[in-house]
XYZ file of C-alpha atoms in Angstrom:
585
model
C -147.030 -59.678 48.187
C -146.989 -57.756 51.465
C -143.749 -56.389 52.774
C -142.268 -57.991 55.876
C -142.820 -54.900 58.126
C -146.468 -54.655 57.004
C -146.991 -58.399 57.532
C -145.483 -58.167 61.037
C -147.656 -55.170 61.927
C -150.784 -56.980 60.753
C -149.844 -60.096 62.753
C -149.230 -57.950 65.838
C -152.600 -56.247 65.367
C -154.361 -59.618 65.106
C -152.574 -60.896 68.217
C -153.466 -57.757 70.206
C -157.112 -57.997 69.071
C -157.348 -61.648 70.046
C -155.715 -60.969 73.416
C -158.081 -58.066 74.077
C -161.059 -60.227 73.099
C -159.889 -63.026 75.385
C -159.332 -60.582 78.274
C -162.739 -58.983 77.832
C -164.446 -62.375 77.542
C -162.610 -63.492 80.677
C -163.784 -60.402 82.529
C -167.350 -60.979 81.384
C -167.095 -64.631 82.486
C -165.791 -63.663 85.915
C -168.488 -61.020 86.459
C -171.281 -63.271 85.171
C -170.015 -66.143 87.333
C -170.082 -63.996 90.473
C -173.571 -62.755 89.638
C -174.813 -66.287 88.940
C -173.414 -67.474 92.283
C -175.791 -65.167 94.185
C -179.036 -67.077 93.387
C -177.166 -70.370 93.822
C -176.013 -69.225 97.267
C -179.507 -67.994 98.162
C -181.027 -71.332 97.188
C -178.293 -73.171 99.072
C -178.825 -71.095 102.225
C -182.532 -71.870 102.045
C -181.832 -75.612 101.619
C -179.296 -75.574 104.472
C -181.737 -73.756 106.755
C -184.433 -76.269 105.827
C -182.170 -79.251 106.546
C -180.911 -77.720 109.806
C -184.405 -76.883 111.019
C -185.591 -80.352 110.096
C -182.790 -82.056 112.063
C -183.174 -79.770 115.090
C -186.960 -80.184 115.029
C -186.704 -83.974 114.779
C -184.311 -84.101 117.743
C -186.383 -81.592 119.700
C -189.225 -84.040 120.261
C -186.829 -86.549 121.862
C -185.384 -83.782 124.011
C -188.878 -82.873 125.190
C -189.702 -86.567 125.703
C -186.713 -86.928 128.038
C -187.446 -83.752 130.009
C -191.175 -84.355 130.400
C -190.967 -88.075 131.198
C -188.123 -87.853 133.746
C -190.619 -86.855 136.433
C -193.244 -89.483 135.546
C -194.874 -91.071 138.617
C -193.902 -94.554 137.414
C -190.226 -93.546 137.523
C -190.480 -91.622 140.771
C -192.019 -94.653 142.458
C -188.880 -96.699 141.702
C -187.006 -94.774 144.410
C -189.558 -95.932 146.970
C -189.699 -99.600 145.992
C -192.244 -99.232 143.183
C -192.889 -101.809 140.469
C -190.300 -101.899 137.706
C -192.744 -103.671 135.411
C -195.016 -100.642 135.420
C -192.096 -98.332 134.660
C -190.744 -100.615 131.873
C -194.164 -100.757 130.214
C -194.527 -96.989 130.393
C -191.082 -96.410 128.867
C -191.782 -98.973 126.131
C -195.016 -97.223 125.127
C -193.354 -93.823 125.129
C -190.374 -95.063 123.098
C -192.661 -96.677 120.522
C -194.685 -93.494 120.100
C -191.698 -91.187 119.722
C -189.520 -93.571 117.699
C -186.691 -93.642 120.246
C -184.315 -96.619 120.143
C -184.268 -96.919 123.910
C -185.362 -95.115 127.069
C -183.413 -96.019 130.230
C -183.944 -94.670 133.744
C -180.905 -94.852 136.053
C -180.210 -93.738 139.604
C -177.495 -91.319 140.705
C -174.893 -94.125 140.582
C -175.757 -95.078 137.001
C -177.583 -98.280 137.936
C -180.463 -99.143 135.581
C -183.821 -99.010 137.370
C -186.118 -99.286 134.305
C -185.729 -99.626 130.555
C -187.936 -99.796 127.473
C -186.022 -102.808 126.119
C -182.833 -104.837 126.486
C -181.023 -102.331 124.262
C -179.150 -100.348 126.897
C -176.199 -97.989 126.269
C -172.973 -99.215 127.811
C -171.098 -97.407 130.571
C -173.785 -94.837 131.297
C -172.183 -93.886 134.607
C -168.922 -92.869 132.844
C -170.621 -90.904 130.031
C -170.403 -87.133 129.722
C -174.146 -86.724 129.234
C -174.842 -88.614 132.493
C -172.328 -86.482 134.371
C -174.029 -83.332 133.086
C -177.472 -84.663 134.059
C -176.186 -85.249 137.585
C -175.454 -81.505 137.808
C -179.133 -80.775 137.198
C -178.777 -79.813 133.523
C -179.862 -81.620 130.370
C -177.077 -83.843 129.054
C -176.670 -84.068 125.262
C -174.122 -86.174 123.386
C -173.699 -88.222 120.251
C -171.703 -91.279 119.329
C -172.006 -95.017 118.634
C -175.389 -96.401 119.602
C -176.286 -99.568 121.489
C -177.125 -102.821 119.729
C -177.515 -102.483 115.954
C -177.719 -98.690 116.136
C -174.495 -97.380 114.574
C -175.010 -93.685 115.348
C -177.108 -92.192 118.094
C -177.949 -89.003 119.958
C -178.248 -89.256 123.730
C -180.451 -87.010 125.880
C -180.148 -87.350 129.673
C -182.785 -85.463 131.689
C -182.280 -85.232 135.479
C -184.933 -86.355 137.967
C -185.079 -84.347 141.186
C -186.071 -85.602 144.605
C -188.261 -83.793 147.163
C -185.150 -82.109 148.572
C -184.198 -80.726 145.161
C -181.215 -83.055 144.735
C -180.724 -85.098 141.564
C -181.617 -88.712 142.307
C -181.687 -90.174 138.808
C -181.765 -89.506 135.095
C -183.820 -90.609 132.092
C -181.580 -91.428 129.111
C -183.251 -91.356 125.663
C -181.360 -92.870 122.701
C -182.185 -91.631 119.174
C -181.215 -93.534 116.004
C -179.724 -90.942 113.615
C -179.922 -93.314 110.628
C -183.680 -93.518 111.105
C -184.007 -89.717 111.042
C -181.899 -89.478 107.895
C -184.251 -91.760 105.946
C -186.904 -89.032 105.883
C -184.755 -86.513 103.965
C -181.935 -88.485 102.352
C -181.407 -87.407 98.750
C -184.055 -84.657 98.911
C -181.509 -81.829 99.086
C -178.018 -81.084 97.753
C -175.194 -82.728 99.669
C -175.555 -81.631 103.292
C -173.772 -82.890 106.385
C -173.413 -81.954 110.037
C -170.074 -82.033 111.837
C -169.240 -82.026 115.521
C -166.610 -79.968 117.328
C -163.882 -82.291 116.043
C -164.932 -81.651 112.433
C -166.200 -85.217 111.904
C -169.292 -85.814 109.763
C -171.924 -87.432 111.991
C -175.206 -86.742 110.161
C -175.609 -86.492 106.370
C -177.915 -87.246 103.475
C -174.982 -88.807 101.600
C -173.905 -92.003 103.355
C -170.467 -92.023 101.721
C -169.572 -88.856 103.680
C -170.054 -90.423 107.115
C -167.108 -90.082 109.511
C -165.058 -87.963 107.105
C -163.020 -85.450 109.041
C -161.533 -82.135 108.016
C -157.883 -82.239 109.118
C -156.720 -79.038 107.492
C -157.848 -76.045 105.445
C -157.536 -78.070 102.231
C -157.518 -81.710 103.409
C -160.159 -84.276 104.392
C -159.566 -87.663 105.975
C -161.792 -90.702 105.354
C -162.646 -93.269 108.077
C -159.947 -95.621 106.737
C -157.262 -92.929 107.174
C -156.966 -91.946 103.509
C -156.582 -88.242 102.872
C -158.072 -86.246 99.994
C -157.141 -82.725 99.022
C -159.654 -79.977 98.306
C -158.989 -76.850 96.285
C -160.565 -73.872 98.040
C -161.403 -70.789 95.987
C -162.835 -67.462 97.145
C -165.385 -66.074 94.698
C -166.989 -62.750 95.573
C -167.361 -63.526 99.253
C -168.294 -67.168 98.602
C -166.213 -70.308 99.139
C -166.047 -72.825 96.281
C -164.625 -76.336 96.813
C -163.089 -78.279 93.971
C -162.677 -81.994 94.712
C -162.497 -85.427 93.150
C -162.818 -87.607 96.274
C -166.479 -88.559 95.858
C -168.455 -89.227 92.660
C -171.688 -88.216 94.413
C -170.477 -84.727 95.349
C -170.212 -82.020 92.638
C -166.679 -81.514 91.362
C -167.091 -77.809 92.007
C -169.462 -76.932 94.803
C -170.374 -73.809 96.734
C -169.750 -74.453 100.432
C -172.207 -72.918 102.911
C -172.023 -73.279 106.665
C -174.406 -72.661 109.575
C -173.764 -73.130 113.295
C -176.320 -75.182 115.267
C -175.525 -74.487 118.943
C -178.724 -76.262 120.032
C -177.197 -79.643 119.122
C -173.503 -78.584 119.247
C -172.995 -79.157 115.527
C -172.240 -77.250 112.363
C -174.316 -77.701 109.214
C -172.453 -77.687 105.887
C -174.058 -77.759 102.427
C -172.297 -78.338 99.106
C -174.324 -77.140 96.115
C -173.251 -77.607 92.515
C -171.988 -74.445 90.777
C -172.003 -76.017 87.305
C -175.179 -74.126 86.297
C -173.513 -70.838 87.258
C -170.357 -71.755 85.326
C -172.392 -72.785 82.281
C -174.307 -69.521 82.360
C -171.099 -67.504 82.727
C -169.448 -69.483 79.917
C -172.444 -68.925 77.666
C -172.422 -65.184 78.289
C -168.662 -64.973 77.774
C -168.952 -67.007 74.561
C -171.688 -64.707 73.268
C -169.529 -61.646 74.018
C -166.440 -63.225 72.464
C -168.368 -64.339 69.380
C -169.852 -60.859 69.012
C -166.440 -59.225 69.326
C -164.872 -61.648 66.862
C -167.775 -61.163 64.479
C -167.581 -57.374 64.571
C -163.784 -57.535 64.551
C -163.879 -59.726 61.475
C -166.290 -57.340 59.806
C -164.077 -54.376 60.636
C -161.025 -56.277 59.484
C -162.660 -57.141 56.178
C -163.769 -53.557 55.755
C -160.240 -52.352 56.435
C -158.739 -54.819 53.987
C -161.237 -53.970 51.327
C -160.669 -50.274 51.831
C -156.905 -50.746 51.551
C -157.261 -52.844 48.408
C -159.646 -50.376 46.818
C -157.542 -47.327 47.773
C -155.715 -47.621 44.480
C -158.941 -47.883 42.484
C -161.071 -45.065 41.172
C -163.334 -42.726 43.173
C -166.454 -44.714 42.301
C -165.112 -47.773 44.098
C -164.173 -45.602 47.102
C -167.773 -44.365 47.299
C -169.025 -47.940 47.328
C -166.618 -48.833 50.131
C -167.830 -45.827 52.142
C -171.447 -46.868 51.633
C -170.563 -50.376 52.786
C -168.886 -48.995 55.907
C -171.916 -46.872 56.788
C -174.185 -49.907 56.371
C -171.999 -51.897 58.749
C -172.102 -49.092 61.317
C -175.897 -48.948 61.121
C -176.029 -52.732 61.563
C -173.800 -52.422 64.610
C -176.073 -49.763 66.157
C -179.176 -51.845 65.396
C -177.630 -54.901 67.005
C -176.702 -52.937 70.116
C -180.232 -51.561 70.319
C -181.633 -55.097 70.004
C -179.322 -56.317 72.784
C -180.518 -53.478 75.041
C -184.164 -54.280 74.271
C -183.615 -57.960 75.054
C -181.994 -57.075 78.374
C -184.944 -54.832 79.271
C -187.353 -57.628 78.303
C -185.496 -60.112 80.541
C -185.644 -57.681 83.466
C -189.375 -57.137 82.926
C -189.909 -60.912 82.800
C -188.126 -61.387 86.118
C -190.242 -58.672 87.740
C -193.415 -60.224 86.340
C -192.467 -63.656 87.660
C -191.809 -62.170 91.118
C -195.273 -60.551 91.132
C -197.167 -63.665 89.996
C -197.383 -65.126 93.504
C -199.027 -61.960 94.884
C -201.254 -61.778 91.812
C -202.520 -65.304 92.524
C -203.850 -64.280 95.928
C -205.305 -61.032 94.570
C -207.080 -63.042 91.887
C -208.636 -65.283 94.539
C -209.701 -62.231 96.546
C -211.234 -60.721 93.422
C -213.349 -63.826 92.822
C -214.535 -63.899 96.429
C -215.203 -60.142 96.504
C -217.753 -60.486 93.729
C -219.610 -63.134 95.733
C -219.322 -61.169 98.981
C -220.754 -58.069 97.264
C -223.796 -60.139 96.306
C -224.021 -61.561 99.834
C -223.910 -58.062 101.354
C -226.433 -56.620 98.890
C -229.202 -59.020 99.985
C -228.995 -58.114 103.735
C -228.814 -54.400 102.851
C -232.014 -54.622 100.808
C -233.663 -56.622 103.606
C -232.575 -54.017 106.207
C -234.064 -51.246 104.096
C -237.359 -53.145 103.760
C -237.546 -53.988 107.465
C -236.744 -50.373 108.381
C -239.561 -49.065 106.197
C -241.949 -51.673 107.627
C -240.906 -50.800 111.168
C -241.587 -47.109 110.564
C -245.004 -47.981 109.118
C -245.882 -50.122 112.136
C -244.871 -47.339 114.503
C -247.119 -44.936 112.622
C -249.973 -47.443 112.978
C -249.386 -47.856 116.680
C -248.014 -51.403 116.504
C -244.735 -51.214 118.458
C -244.504 -55.005 118.894
C -244.438 -55.460 115.092
C -241.903 -52.652 114.777
C -239.705 -54.324 117.443
C -239.847 -57.564 115.459
C -238.588 -55.714 112.362
C -235.805 -54.095 114.413
C -234.758 -57.551 115.651
C -234.549 -58.761 112.065
C -232.485 -55.698 111.152
C -230.071 -56.580 114.008
C -229.768 -60.170 112.735
C -229.046 -58.937 109.216
C -226.395 -56.504 110.517
C -224.811 -59.334 112.527
C -224.726 -61.502 109.400
C -223.091 -58.692 107.393
C -220.517 -58.155 110.133
C -219.647 -61.857 110.144
C -219.189 -61.871 106.340
C -216.986 -58.764 106.424
C -214.952 -60.189 109.325
C -214.244 -63.405 107.376
C -213.280 -61.430 104.259
C -210.948 -59.118 106.212
C -209.371 -62.097 107.979
C -208.764 -63.849 104.631
C -207.265 -60.714 103.017
C -205.006 -59.878 105.974
C -201.317 -60.695 105.559
C -200.166 -63.035 108.308
C -196.496 -63.570 109.206
C -196.767 -64.685 112.834
C -195.392 -68.071 113.905
C -197.608 -71.103 114.257
C -200.131 -70.986 117.106
C -203.042 -73.137 118.314
C -205.838 -73.020 115.728
C -209.224 -74.770 115.633
C -209.277 -76.544 112.273
C -213.068 -77.087 112.259
C -213.660 -73.343 112.659
C -211.276 -72.663 109.762
C -213.233 -75.085 107.540
C -216.579 -73.540 108.467
C -215.243 -70.024 107.857
C -213.987 -71.076 104.391
C -217.357 -72.672 103.549
C -219.114 -69.484 104.627
C -216.861 -67.409 102.345
C -217.621 -69.712 99.419
C -221.332 -70.172 100.195
C -222.470 -68.202 97.141
C -220.316 -70.267 94.741
C -221.515 -73.463 96.379
C -225.160 -72.505 95.945
C -224.615 -71.130 92.445
C -222.948 -74.321 91.186
C -225.403 -76.612 92.974
C -222.632 -78.352 94.908
C -223.664 -80.652 97.749
C -221.329 -80.179 100.725
C -220.991 -83.152 103.092
C -219.267 -81.636 106.133
C -219.361 -83.116 109.614
C -217.732 -81.409 112.569
C -215.556 -83.948 114.463
C -216.657 -85.312 117.828
C -213.795 -83.603 119.653
C -211.896 -80.350 119.027
C -209.257 -80.508 116.290
C -206.582 -78.117 117.570
C -203.509 -77.852 115.300
C -200.352 -75.766 115.061
C -200.636 -73.179 112.285
C -201.910 -69.743 111.315
C -205.633 -69.133 111.042
C -205.408 -66.816 108.015
C -202.970 -68.978 106.053
C -204.849 -72.189 106.838
C -208.054 -70.471 105.712
C -206.333 -69.603 102.438
C -205.358 -73.277 101.937
C -208.863 -74.591 102.679
C -210.492 -71.967 100.428
C -208.131 -72.958 97.611
C -208.833 -76.690 98.019
C -212.606 -76.200 98.119
C -212.532 -73.747 95.167
C -210.492 -76.179 93.054
C -212.910 -78.995 93.907
C -215.904 -76.875 92.855
C -214.170 -75.949 89.589
C -213.303 -79.612 88.912
C -216.986 -80.644 89.201
C -218.334 -77.927 86.872
C -219.189 -80.333 84.031
C -220.336 -83.187 86.272
C -223.919 -84.281 86.849
C -223.138 -85.175 90.459
C -221.385 -82.426 92.412
C -220.632 -83.695 95.885
C -217.919 -82.322 98.148
C -216.982 -84.423 101.196
C -214.916 -82.827 103.993
C -213.752 -84.754 107.064
C -211.326 -84.275 109.959
C -209.530 -87.302 111.476
C -207.285 -87.554 114.554
C -204.153 -89.687 114.605
C -203.124 -89.630 118.266
C -200.296 -92.121 117.754
C -198.559 -89.844 115.247
C -199.729 -86.668 116.978
C -201.355 -85.321 113.805
C -204.743 -84.172 112.516
C -205.781 -84.873 108.901
C -208.233 -82.823 106.832
C -209.537 -84.596 103.685
C -211.314 -82.868 100.790
C -212.837 -85.209 98.212
C -214.813 -84.303 95.089
C -216.654 -86.186 92.348
C -214.712 -84.565 89.500
C -212.591 -86.235 86.799
C -209.619 -86.759 89.142
C -205.969 -85.698 88.769
C -204.314 -86.348 85.402
C -200.728 -85.947 86.681
C -200.573 -86.336 90.490
C -196.775 -85.944 90.533
C -197.012 -82.438 89.067
C -200.083 -81.146 90.866
C -198.027 -78.959 93.262
C -195.607 -77.601 90.631
C -195.732 -73.790 90.188
C -197.702 -72.621 87.117
C -199.100 -76.119 86.517
C -202.864 -76.013 85.875
C -205.423 -78.297 84.225
C -207.914 -75.452 83.719
C -208.481 -73.892 80.335
C -206.610 -70.640 79.813
C -208.942 -67.643 80.163
C -209.247 -64.400 82.039
C -211.189 -66.044 84.843
C -208.892 -68.949 85.541
C -205.937 -69.050 87.898
C -202.239 -69.107 87.096
C -201.464 -72.558 88.511
C -200.004 -71.111 91.707
C -202.775 -71.895 94.221
C -201.750 -75.458 95.090
C -198.044 -74.545 95.009
C -198.638 -71.711 97.495
C -200.829 -73.970 99.640
C -198.109 -76.656 99.639
C -195.547 -74.110 100.869
C -197.900 -72.846 103.608
C -198.579 -76.347 104.960
C -194.875 -77.288 104.784
C -194.071 -74.093 106.705
C -196.264 -75.333 109.564
C -194.404 -78.653 109.649
C -197.266 -80.480 107.933
C -197.864 -82.248 104.628
C -200.229 -81.691 101.706
C -200.776 -84.385 99.103
C -203.206 -85.027 96.258
C -204.279 -88.311 94.705
C -207.070 -89.984 92.819
C -209.706 -91.430 95.128
C -211.093 -94.921 94.774
C -214.341 -94.795 92.811
C -213.384 -91.570 91.015
C -212.693 -87.979 91.904
C -209.734 -86.281 93.546
C -208.723 -86.577 97.207
C -206.545 -83.945 98.888
C -205.193 -84.605 102.384
C -203.717 -81.905 104.636
C -201.850 -83.311 107.642
C -200.895 -80.930 110.485
C -199.228 -81.296 113.858
C -201.687 -81.714 116.705
C -201.328 -78.987 119.348
C -200.585 -80.585 122.710
C -201.865 -79.196 125.972
C -198.416 -78.013 126.938
C -197.653 -76.514 123.516
């Protein structure tokens, strides 16, 4: 039996070891948690910026509607005894096209002169937005809406008379619930509060009208109060709550001011993945420490027990100890190698997006080289012929050859210009772009592949210009990717027909580009835009499944939509919908 002092010392050593292991594991957990919060915060900031931009953009069109329509001749004529019927009809058409709940034109005393419908906000003359409009500025407010509209934004644009004085205002009412339908549930919990801290816009209906009444307290519409535990983690704010089952128990809180609409955007993103990752890393460290501690403890015990034995047993214990030390070194080396491999994997994943575009440029460069080689050979031949004709005294024939050389040089310049435009990095904001010219430039870049594969291209330029908001280089990249994918999809088909059309939707203010092929169609339409998803066979010549994902992000960045589906009668149909550039844009 062990003596009491020795037993106490061993127990103390075990307790100290366990405490040290727990402290180290806790430190690892804390560090890993803070590191894991960084990508969570970055993703949350991106989602919050997306939601904020979407709300501001959606409200911007109503703001512009109010400002631009306030000086409409139909409304101006009302001050000189004009027909209200004409003005009502005009406001009704405008409200239907923009999606406004109501459009009301009032005079300087707040009397209604024209309206799009019977849904008229109450007490316009006493409202703050009307008072601001009467000062010559744009009035903006939010609150309960008229009729069945529970929440609304109000824009009041002043109308000026010939003397420069304000003689009326156009009030546009926007249904917030209708705007929320487009992005409800598509992001983490996000809400927008006014100056009083009350939630007025959100993608989680149960958060409506909640109000922050203190640093750690929230008040529901019925007056009930819920406490929130606020924690500071490495410069981030984490909320811990149990007042809503649809909000994460622990969530990273991000905030962004939106002075354009006098609101503050708040996003709550779940930190459970970061906690799980930190817990896993801490558990691995603790398990490793306990494992090595147990091994060392067993070695110590065995060495103490064998101390009284003969020298042969001591040699065996020493050999065992050396083996354990070598195992420890090997394990540490393996851990270091795994960490290096993880870092290399992250770098490779970050470079895949750029590699996708370089791969596309590589494919096109081979075709362009062939396209340039033919004109160069023709130029050489025409030059030799021209010299021969000059020697023979036939200048008119030589001039004809020189004209052909000029045409060939012009063709080469056009090809090189298209290639340079496609390869150029473009980061400018959206501008007015002719979509038909983009399509024709993409078809010219891919002309060699089209001829080589025997693809029949059915392209018809629209009757009127299709001017959209976007970037010429990035839109060219999207069209080239869609056409290239269609050509690849029809490789094994007897009939290879590519149909490209442009349609105008004036009511929605959009332009649609459709690309349809006669291939086998899309096996999984819901996954077609996922990164690294590809239906092509894996080989050195195929893509990495990033083309459609990159194209989707480009179109979304221009405020448009890109979708893919199976067409009736077979084949795949991709539709790119972009905002139509107005004359005043």
